[in-house]
Amino acid sequence: MRHPRIIIASISLAAAAALGGGITAAAATTSHASSRPAASQAAATVRTVQATVGGKTETVLVNSQGLPLYYYLNDTAAKSVVTGGLAALWPPLTSASPAATGLTGKLAAVMDVHGDQVAYNGHLLYTFADDQAGQVTGQGVQGFFVATPGLTPLAGSSTAGSSTSAGSSTSAGTAPAASSGNGYGY
Protein backbone atom coordinates (compact mmCIF):
# COMPACT_ATOMS: atom_id res chain seq x y z
CA MET A 1 0.00 0.00 0.00
CA ARG A 2 1.39 3.37 -0.94
CA HIS A 3 0.89 6.37 1.31
CA PRO A 4 -1.13 8.86 -0.77
CA ARG A 5 -0.47 11.79 1.58
CA ILE A 6 3.26 11.30 1.23
CA ILE A 7 3.00 11.06 -2.55
CA ILE A 8 0.82 14.17 -2.76
CA ALA A 9 3.10 16.09 -0.40
CA SER A 10 6.17 15.02 -2.38
CA ILE A 11 4.59 16.09 -5.67
CA SER A 12 3.57 19.41 -4.12
CA LEU A 13 7.09 20.02 -2.83
CA ALA A 14 8.60 19.14 -6.21
CA ALA A 15 6.19 21.50 -7.98
CA ALA A 16 6.99 24.29 -5.52
CA ALA A 17 10.71 23.79 -6.07
CA ALA A 18 10.25 23.81 -9.85
CA LEU A 19 8.29 27.07 -9.64
CA GLY A 20 11.01 28.74 -7.64
CA GLY A 21 9.77 27.92 -4.16
CA GLY A 22 6.80 30.28 -4.30
CA ILE A 23 5.18 28.45 -1.42
CA THR A 24 6.72 27.08 1.74
CA ALA A 25 7.13 23.38 2.37
CA ALA A 26 4.72 23.54 5.30
CA ALA A 27 2.03 25.08 3.10
CA ALA A 28 2.60 22.46 0.42
CA THR A 29 1.86 19.62 2.79
CA THR A 30 -1.16 18.63 4.76
CA SER A 31 -1.63 20.02 8.26
CA HIS A 32 -0.53 16.85 10.09
CA ALA A 33 2.07 18.62 12.21
CA SER A 34 -0.45 21.03 13.69
CA SER A 35 -2.86 18.19 14.44
CA ARG A 36 -0.16 16.20 16.27
CA PRO A 37 0.72 18.15 19.42
CA ALA A 38 1.57 14.78 21.02
CA ALA A 39 5.01 14.89 19.43
CA SER A 40 5.94 18.04 21.34
CA GLN A 41 5.47 17.69 25.07
CA ALA A 42 6.89 19.24 28.22
CA ALA A 43 7.77 15.84 29.70
CA ALA A 44 7.65 13.05 27.11
CA THR A 45 7.31 9.50 28.41
CA VAL A 46 8.62 6.70 26.22
CA ARG A 47 7.40 3.16 26.90
CA THR A 48 7.06 -0.16 25.09
CA VAL A 49 4.05 -1.98 23.64
CA GLN A 50 3.45 -4.98 21.41
CA ALA A 51 2.55 -4.00 17.84
CA THR A 52 2.37 -5.63 14.42
CA VAL A 53 5.27 -4.52 12.21
CA GLY A 54 5.45 -5.99 8.74
CA GLY A 55 3.17 -8.88 9.72
CA LYS A 56 5.20 -9.76 12.86
CA THR A 57 4.40 -8.91 16.47
CA GLU A 58 7.27 -6.89 17.93
CA THR A 59 7.96 -4.79 21.01
CA VAL A 60 8.21 -1.17 19.88
CA LEU A 61 8.73 2.20 21.54
CA VAL A 62 5.73 4.54 21.78
CA ASN A 63 5.12 7.99 23.24
CA SER A 64 2.67 8.69 26.07
CA GLN A 65 -0.24 8.80 23.56
CA GLY A 66 0.64 5.33 22.26
CA LEU A 67 1.98 6.57 18.91
CA PRO A 68 4.87 4.45 17.58
CA LEU A 69 8.28 6.10 17.57
CA TYR A 70 10.65 5.94 14.61
CA TYR A 71 14.26 6.82 13.88
CA TYR A 72 15.65 8.22 10.62
CA LEU A 73 18.60 6.48 8.95
CA ASN A 74 20.28 9.73 7.82
CA ASP A 75 20.33 11.41 11.25
CA THR A 76 23.45 11.52 13.40
CA ALA A 77 23.53 11.28 17.20
CA ALA A 78 23.79 15.08 17.42
CA LYS A 79 21.84 16.36 14.39
CA SER A 80 18.46 15.85 12.77
CA VAL A 81 18.28 16.26 9.01
CA VAL A 82 14.47 16.04 9.07
CA THR A 83 13.17 19.52 8.19
CA GLY A 84 10.45 21.25 6.18
CA GLY A 85 7.84 18.99 4.60
CA LEU A 86 9.56 15.87 5.90
CA ALA A 87 9.24 17.17 9.49
CA ALA A 88 5.54 17.86 8.86
CA LEU A 89 5.00 14.17 8.05
CA TRP A 90 7.46 12.96 10.71
CA PRO A 91 7.05 15.27 13.74
CA PRO A 92 10.03 15.04 16.11
CA LEU A 93 9.46 13.96 19.71
CA THR A 94 10.66 16.88 21.80
CA SER A 95 11.04 17.27 25.54
CA ALA A 96 13.57 18.89 27.85
CA SER A 97 13.04 16.11 30.39
CA PRO A 98 12.09 12.81 28.74
CA ALA A 99 11.13 9.88 30.97
CA ALA A 100 11.33 6.15 30.25
CA THR A 101 9.16 3.28 31.41
CA GLY A 102 10.50 -0.25 30.97
CA LEU A 103 13.49 0.62 28.76
CA THR A 104 17.01 -0.74 29.15
CA GLY A 105 18.69 1.73 26.78
CA LYS A 106 19.50 5.40 27.30
CA LEU A 107 16.87 8.10 26.77
CA ALA A 108 18.18 11.66 26.42
CA ALA A 109 17.29 15.12 25.14
CA VAL A 110 19.54 16.36 22.32
CA MET A 111 19.55 20.07 21.41
CA ASP A 112 19.13 20.34 17.63
CA VAL A 113 17.08 22.21 15.00
CA HIS A 114 13.86 21.02 16.70
CA GLY A 115 14.87 22.14 20.20
CA ASP A 116 15.26 19.40 22.81
CA GLN A 117 14.65 16.32 20.67
CA VAL A 118 14.31 12.98 22.44
CA ALA A 119 16.84 10.30 21.51
CA TYR A 120 16.99 6.61 22.40
CA ASN A 121 20.48 5.08 22.33
CA GLY A 122 21.54 8.11 20.28
CA HIS A 123 18.77 7.78 17.67
CA LEU A 124 16.55 10.87 17.42
CA LEU A 125 12.87 9.91 17.66
CA TYR A 126 9.86 10.86 15.53
CA THR A 127 6.18 10.00 15.17
CA PHE A 128 4.46 9.48 11.81
CA ALA A 129 1.53 11.73 10.86
CA ASP A 130 -0.51 8.82 9.43
CA ASP A 131 -0.22 6.61 12.54
CA GLN A 132 -2.86 6.11 15.20
CA ALA A 133 -2.20 4.74 18.70
CA GLY A 134 -1.23 1.07 18.43
CA GLN A 135 -0.81 1.23 14.64
CA VAL A 136 2.57 1.07 12.86
CA THR A 137 2.24 2.28 9.25
CA GLY A 138 5.54 4.10 8.68
CA GLN A 139 7.99 1.19 8.84
CA GLY A 140 10.51 1.63 6.02
CA VAL A 141 8.81 4.73 4.59
CA GLN A 142 11.23 7.47 3.48
CA GLY A 143 14.14 5.97 5.46
CA PHE A 144 12.29 5.82 8.81
CA PHE A 145 12.16 2.64 10.90
CA VAL A 146 10.25 1.80 14.06
CA ALA A 147 12.34 2.08 17.23
CA THR A 148 12.62 -1.03 19.40
CA PRO A 149 14.11 -1.54 22.88
CA GLY A 150 17.07 -3.40 21.31
CA LEU A 151 17.99 -0.49 19.02
CA THR A 152 21.77 -0.56 18.62
CA PRO A 153 23.43 2.57 20.05
CA LEU A 154 24.34 5.04 17.32
CA ALA A 155 28.05 5.74 16.79
CA GLY A 156 28.91 9.09 18.30
CA SER A 157 26.28 8.85 21.03
CA SER A 158 27.16 8.53 24.69
CA THR A 159 25.73 4.97 24.62
CA ALA A 160 27.82 3.70 21.69
CA GLY A 161 30.07 0.91 22.85
CA SER A 162 27.93 0.07 25.87
CA SER A 163 25.62 -2.90 25.81
CA THR A 164 21.96 -2.31 26.62
CA SER A 165 20.57 -5.81 26.15
CA ALA A 166 22.12 -8.97 27.47
CA GLY A 167 22.51 -11.87 25.08
CA SER A 168 20.16 -10.63 22.39
CA SER A 169 20.79 -12.40 19.10
CA THR A 170 17.94 -10.78 17.20
CA SER A 171 18.30 -7.94 14.77
CA ALA A 172 15.67 -5.82 16.52
CA GLY A 173 16.32 -2.15 15.97
CA THR A 174 18.28 -2.53 12.77
CA ALA A 175 16.99 -1.41 9.44
CA PRO A 176 15.81 -4.29 7.26
CA ALA A 177 17.28 -4.76 3.82
CA ALA A 178 15.40 -3.06 1.01
CA SER A 179 12.83 -5.50 -0.25
CA SER A 180 10.82 -4.63 -3.34
CA GLY A 181 12.81 -1.74 -4.73
CA ASN A 182 9.73 0.47 -4.90
CA GLY A 183 11.23 2.98 -2.42
CA TYR A 184 8.68 2.29 0.29
CA GLY A 185 10.44 -0.58 2.06
CA TYR A 186 7.54 -3.02 1.71
C-alpha positions as YAML, in Angstrom:
chain: A
units: angstrom
residues:
- id: 1
  name: MET
  ca: [0.00, 0.00, 0.00]
- id: 2
  name: ARG
  ca: [1.39, 3.37, -0.94]
- id: 3
  name: HIS
  ca: [0.89, 6.37, 1.31]
- id: 4
  name: PRO
  ca: [-1.13, 8.86, -0.77]
- id: 5
  name: ARG
  ca: [-0.47, 11.79, 1.58]
- id: 6
  name: ILE
  ca: [3.26, 11.30, 1.23]
- id: 7
  name: ILE
  ca: [3.00, 11.06, -2.55]
- id: 8
  name: ILE
  ca: [0.82, 14.17, -2.76]
- id: 9
  name: ALA
  ca: [3.10, 16.09, -0.40]
- id: 10
  name: SER
  ca: [6.17, 15.02, -2.38]
- id: 11
  name: ILE
  ca: [4.59, 16.09, -5.67]
- id: 12
  name: SER
  ca: [3.57, 19.41, -4.12]
- id: 13
  name: LEU
  ca: [7.09, 20.02, -2.83]
- id: 14
  name: ALA
  ca: [8.60, 19.14, -6.21]
- id: 15
  name: ALA
  ca: [6.19, 21.50, -7.98]
- id: 16
  name: ALA
  ca: [6.99, 24.29, -5.52]
- id: 17
  name: ALA
  ca: [10.71, 23.79, -6.07]
- id: 18
  name: ALA
  ca: [10.25, 23.81, -9.85]
- id: 19
  name: LEU
  ca: [8.29, 27.07, -9.64]
- id: 20
  name: GLY
  ca: [11.01, 28.74, -7.64]
- id: 21
  name: GLY
  ca: [9.77, 27.92, -4.16]
- id: 22
  name: GLY
  ca: [6.80, 30.28, -4.30]
- id: 23
  name: ILE
  ca: [5.18, 28.45, -1.42]
- id: 24
  name: THR
  ca: [6.72, 27.08, 1.74]
- id: 25
  name: ALA
  ca: [7.13, 23.38, 2.37]
- id: 26
  name: ALA
  ca: [4.72, 23.54, 5.30]
- id: 27
  name: ALA
  ca: [2.03, 25.08, 3.10]
- id: 28
  name: ALA
  ca: [2.60, 22.46, 0.42]
- id: 29
  name: THR
  ca: [1.86, 19.62, 2.79]
- id: 30
  name: THR
  ca: [-1.16, 18.63, 4.76]
- id: 31
  name: SER
  ca: [-1.63, 20.02, 8.26]
- id: 32
  name: HIS
  ca: [-0.53, 16.85, 10.09]
- id: 33
  name: ALA
  ca: [2.07, 18.62, 12.21]
- id: 34
  name: SER
  ca: [-0.45, 21.03, 13.69]
- id: 35
  name: SER
  ca: [-2.86, 18.19, 14.44]
- id: 36
  name: ARG
  ca: [-0.16, 16.20, 16.27]
- id: 37
  name: PRO
  ca: [0.72, 18.15, 19.42]
- id: 38
  name: ALA
  ca: [1.57, 14.78, 21.02]
- id: 39
  name: ALA
  ca: [5.01, 14.89, 19.43]
- id: 40
  name: SER
  ca: [5.94, 18.04, 21.34]
- id: 41
  name: GLN
  ca: [5.47, 17.69, 25.07]
- id: 42
  name: ALA
  ca: [6.89, 19.24, 28.22]
- id: 43
  name: ALA
  ca: [7.77, 15.84, 29.70]
- id: 44
  name: ALA
  ca: [7.65, 13.05, 27.11]
- id: 45
  name: THR
  ca: [7.31, 9.50, 28.41]
- id: 46
  name: VAL
  ca: [8.62, 6.70, 26.22]
- id: 47
  name: ARG
  ca: [7.40, 3.16, 26.90]
- id: 48
  name: THR
  ca: [7.06, -0.16, 25.09]
- id: 49
  name: VAL
  ca: [4.05, -1.98, 23.64]
- id: 50
  name: GLN
  ca: [3.45, -4.98, 21.41]
- id: 51
  name: ALA
  ca: [2.55, -4.00, 17.84]
- id: 52
  name: THR
  ca: [2.37, -5.63, 14.42]
- id: 53
  name: VAL
  ca: [5.27, -4.52, 12.21]
- id: 54
  name: GLY
  ca: [5.45, -5.99, 8.74]
- id: 55
  name: GLY
  ca: [3.17, -8.88, 9.72]
- id: 56
  name: LYS
  ca: [5.20, -9.76, 12.86]
- id: 57
  name: THR
  ca: [4.40, -8.91, 16.47]
- id: 58
  name: GLU
  ca: [7.27, -6.89, 17.93]
- id: 59
  name: THR
  ca: [7.96, -4.79, 21.01]
- id: 60
  name: VAL
  ca: [8.21, -1.17, 19.88]
- id: 61
  name: LEU
  ca: [8.73, 2.20, 21.54]
- id: 62
  name: VAL
  ca: [5.73, 4.54, 21.78]
- id: 63
  name: ASN
  ca: [5.12, 7.99, 23.24]
- id: 64
  name: SER
  ca: [2.67, 8.69, 26.07]
- id: 65
  name: GLN
  ca: [-0.24, 8.80, 23.56]
- id: 66
  name: GLY
  ca: [0.64, 5.33, 22.26]
- id: 67
  name: LEU
  ca: [1.98, 6.57, 18.91]
- id: 68
  name: PRO
  ca: [4.87, 4.45, 17.58]
- id: 69
  name: LEU
  ca: [8.28, 6.10, 17.57]
- id: 70
  name: TYR
  ca: [10.65, 5.94, 14.61]
- id: 71
  name: TYR
  ca: [14.26, 6.82, 13.88]
- id: 72
  name: TYR
  ca: [15.65, 8.22, 10.62]
- id: 73
  name: LEU
  ca: [18.60, 6.48, 8.95]
- id: 74
  name: ASN
  ca: [20.28, 9.73, 7.82]
- id: 75
  name: ASP
  ca: [20.33, 11.41, 11.25]
- id: 76
  name: THR
  ca: [23.45, 11.52, 13.40]
- id: 77
  name: ALA
  ca: [23.53, 11.28, 17.20]
- id: 78
  name: ALA
  ca: [23.79, 15.08, 17.42]
- id: 79
  name: LYS
  ca: [21.84, 16.36, 14.39]
- id: 80
  name: SER
  ca: [18.46, 15.85, 12.77]
- id: 81
  name: VAL
  ca: [18.28, 16.26, 9.01]
- id: 82
  name: VAL
  ca: [14.47, 16.04, 9.07]
- id: 83
  name: THR
  ca: [13.17, 19.52, 8.19]
- id: 84
  name: GLY
  ca: [10.45, 21.25, 6.18]
- id: 85
  name: GLY
  ca: [7.84, 18.99, 4.60]
- id: 86
  name: LEU
  ca: [9.56, 15.87, 5.90]
- id: 87
  name: ALA
  ca: [9.24, 17.17, 9.49]
- id: 88
  name: ALA
  ca: [5.54, 17.86, 8.86]
- id: 89
  name: LEU
  ca: [5.00, 14.17, 8.05]
- id: 90
  name: TRP
  ca: [7.46, 12.96, 10.71]
- id: 91
  name: PRO
  ca: [7.05, 15.27, 13.74]
- id: 92
  name: PRO
  ca: [10.03, 15.04, 16.11]
- id: 93
  name: LEU
  ca: [9.46, 13.96, 19.71]
- id: 94
  name: THR
  ca: [10.66, 16.88, 21.80]
- id: 95
  name: SER
  ca: [11.04, 17.27, 25.54]
- id: 96
  name: ALA
  ca: [13.57, 18.89, 27.85]
- id: 97
  name: SER
  ca: [13.04, 16.11, 30.39]
- id: 98
  name: PRO
  ca: [12.09, 12.81, 28.74]
- id: 99
  name: ALA
  ca: [11.13, 9.88, 30.97]
- id: 100
  name: ALA
  ca: [11.33, 6.15, 30.25]
- id: 101
  name: THR
  ca: [9.16, 3.28, 31.41]
- id: 102
  name: GLY
  ca: [10.50, -0.25, 30.97]
- id: 103
  name: LEU
  ca: [13.49, 0.62, 28.76]
- id: 104
  name: THR
  ca: [17.01, -0.74, 29.15]
- id: 105
  name: GLY
  ca: [18.69, 1.73, 26.78]
- id: 106
  name: LYS
  ca: [19.50, 5.40, 27.30]
- id: 107
  name: LEU
  ca: [16.87, 8.10, 26.77]
- id: 108
  name: ALA
  ca: [18.18, 11.66, 26.42]
- id: 109
  name: ALA
  ca: [17.29, 15.12, 25.14]
- id: 110
  name: VAL
  ca: [19.54, 16.36, 22.32]
- id: 111
  name: MET
  ca: [19.55, 20.07, 21.41]
- id: 112
  name: ASP
  ca: [19.13, 20.34, 17.63]
- id: 113
  name: VAL
  ca: [17.08, 22.21, 15.00]
- id: 114
  name: HIS
  ca: [13.86, 21.02, 16.70]
- id: 115
  name: GLY
  ca: [14.87, 22.14, 20.20]
- id: 116
  name: ASP
  ca: [15.26, 19.40, 22.81]
- id: 117
  name: GLN
  ca: [14.65, 16.32, 20.67]
- id: 118
  name: VAL
  ca: [14.31, 12.98, 22.44]
- id: 119
  name: ALA
  ca: [16.84, 10.30, 21.51]
- id: 120
  name: TYR
  ca: [16.99, 6.61, 22.40]
- id: 121
  name: ASN
  ca: [20.48, 5.08, 22.33]
- id: 122
  name: GLY
  ca: [21.54, 8.11, 20.28]
- id: 123
  name: HIS
  ca: [18.77, 7.78, 17.67]
- id: 124
  name: LEU
  ca: [16.55, 10.87, 17.42]
- id: 125
  name: LEU
  ca: [12.87, 9.91, 17.66]
- id: 126
  name: TYR
  ca: [9.86, 10.86, 15.53]
- id: 127
  name: THR
  ca: [6.18, 10.00, 15.17]
- id: 128
  name: PHE
  ca: [4.46, 9.48, 11.81]
- id: 129
  name: ALA
  ca: [1.53, 11.73, 10.86]
- id: 130
  name: ASP
  ca: [-0.51, 8.82, 9.43]
- id: 131
  name: ASP
  ca: [-0.22, 6.61, 12.54]
- id: 132
  name: GLN
  ca: [-2.86, 6.11, 15.20]
- id: 133
  name: ALA
  ca: [-2.20, 4.74, 18.70]
- id: 134
  name: GLY
  ca: [-1.23, 1.07, 18.43]
- id: 135
  name: GLN
  ca: [-0.81, 1.23, 14.64]
- id: 136
  name: VAL
  ca: [2.57, 1.07, 12.86]
- id: 137
  name: THR
  ca: [2.24, 2.28, 9.25]
- id: 138
  name: GLY
  ca: [5.54, 4.10, 8.68]
- id: 139
  name: GLN
  ca: [7.99, 1.19, 8.84]
- id: 140
  name: GLY
  ca: [10.51, 1.63, 6.02]
- id: 141
  name: VAL
  ca: [8.81, 4.73, 4.59]
- id: 142
  name: GLN
  ca: [11.23, 7.47, 3.48]
- id: 143
  name: GLY
  ca: [14.14, 5.97, 5.46]
- id: 144
  name: PHE
  ca: [12.29, 5.82, 8.81]
- id: 145
  name: PHE
  ca: [12.16, 2.64, 10.90]
- id: 146
  name: VAL
  ca: [10.25, 1.80, 14.06]
- id: 147
  name: ALA
  ca: [12.34, 2.08, 17.23]
- id: 148
  name: THR
  ca: [12.62, -1.03, 19.40]
- id: 149
  name: PRO
  ca: [14.11, -1.54, 22.88]
- id: 150
  name: GLY
  ca: [17.07, -3.40, 21.31]
- id: 151
  name: LEU
  ca: [17.99, -0.49, 19.02]
- id: 152
  name: THR
  ca: [21.77, -0.56, 18.62]
- id: 153
  name: PRO
  ca: [23.43, 2.57, 20.05]
- id: 154
  name: LEU
  ca: [24.34, 5.04, 17.32]
- id: 155
  name: ALA
  ca: [28.05, 5.74, 16.79]
- id: 156
  name: GLY
  ca: [28.91, 9.09, 18.30]
- id: 157
  name: SER
  ca: [26.28, 8.85, 21.03]
- id: 158
  name: SER
  ca: [27.16, 8.53, 24.69]
- id: 159
  name: THR
  ca: [25.73, 4.97, 24.62]
- id: 160
  name: ALA
  ca: [27.82, 3.70, 21.69]
- id: 161
  name: GLY
  ca: [30.07, 0.91, 22.85]
- id: 162
  name: SER
  ca: [27.93, 0.07, 25.87]
- id: 163
  name: SER
  ca: [25.62, -2.90, 25.81]
- id: 164
  name: THR
  ca: [21.96, -2.31, 26.62]
- id: 165
  name: SER
  ca: [20.57, -5.81, 26.15]
- id: 166
  name: ALA
  ca: [22.12, -8.97, 27.47]
- id: 167
  name: GLY
  ca: [22.51, -11.87, 25.08]
- id: 168
  name: SER
  ca: [20.16, -10.63, 22.39]
- id: 169
  name: SER
  ca: [20.79, -12.40, 19.10]
- id: 170
  name: THR
  ca: [17.94, -10.78, 17.20]
- id: 171
  name: SER
  ca: [18.30, -7.94, 14.77]
- id: 172
  name: ALA
  ca: [15.67, -5.82, 16.52]
- id: 173
  name: GLY
  ca: [16.32, -2.15, 15.97]
- id: 174
  name: THR
  ca: [18.28, -2.53, 12.77]
- id: 175
  name: ALA
  ca: [16.99, -1.41, 9.44]
- id: 176
  name: PRO
  ca: [15.81, -4.29, 7.26]
- id: 177
  name: ALA
  ca: [17.28, -4.76, 3.82]
- id: 178
  name: ALA
  ca: [15.40, -3.06, 1.01]
- id: 179
  name: SER
  ca: [12.83, -5.50, -0.25]
- id: 180
  name: SER
  ca: [10.82, -4.63, -3.34]
- id: 181
  name: GLY
  ca: [12.81, -1.74, -4.73]
- id: 182
  name: ASN
  ca: [9.73, 0.47, -4.90]
- id: 183
  name: GLY
  ca: [11.23, 2.98, -2.42]
- id: 184
  name: TYR
  ca: [8.68, 2.29, 0.29]
- id: 185
  name: GLY
  ca: [10.44, -0.58, 2.06]
- id: 186
  name: TYR
  ca: [7.54, -3.02, 1.71]
...
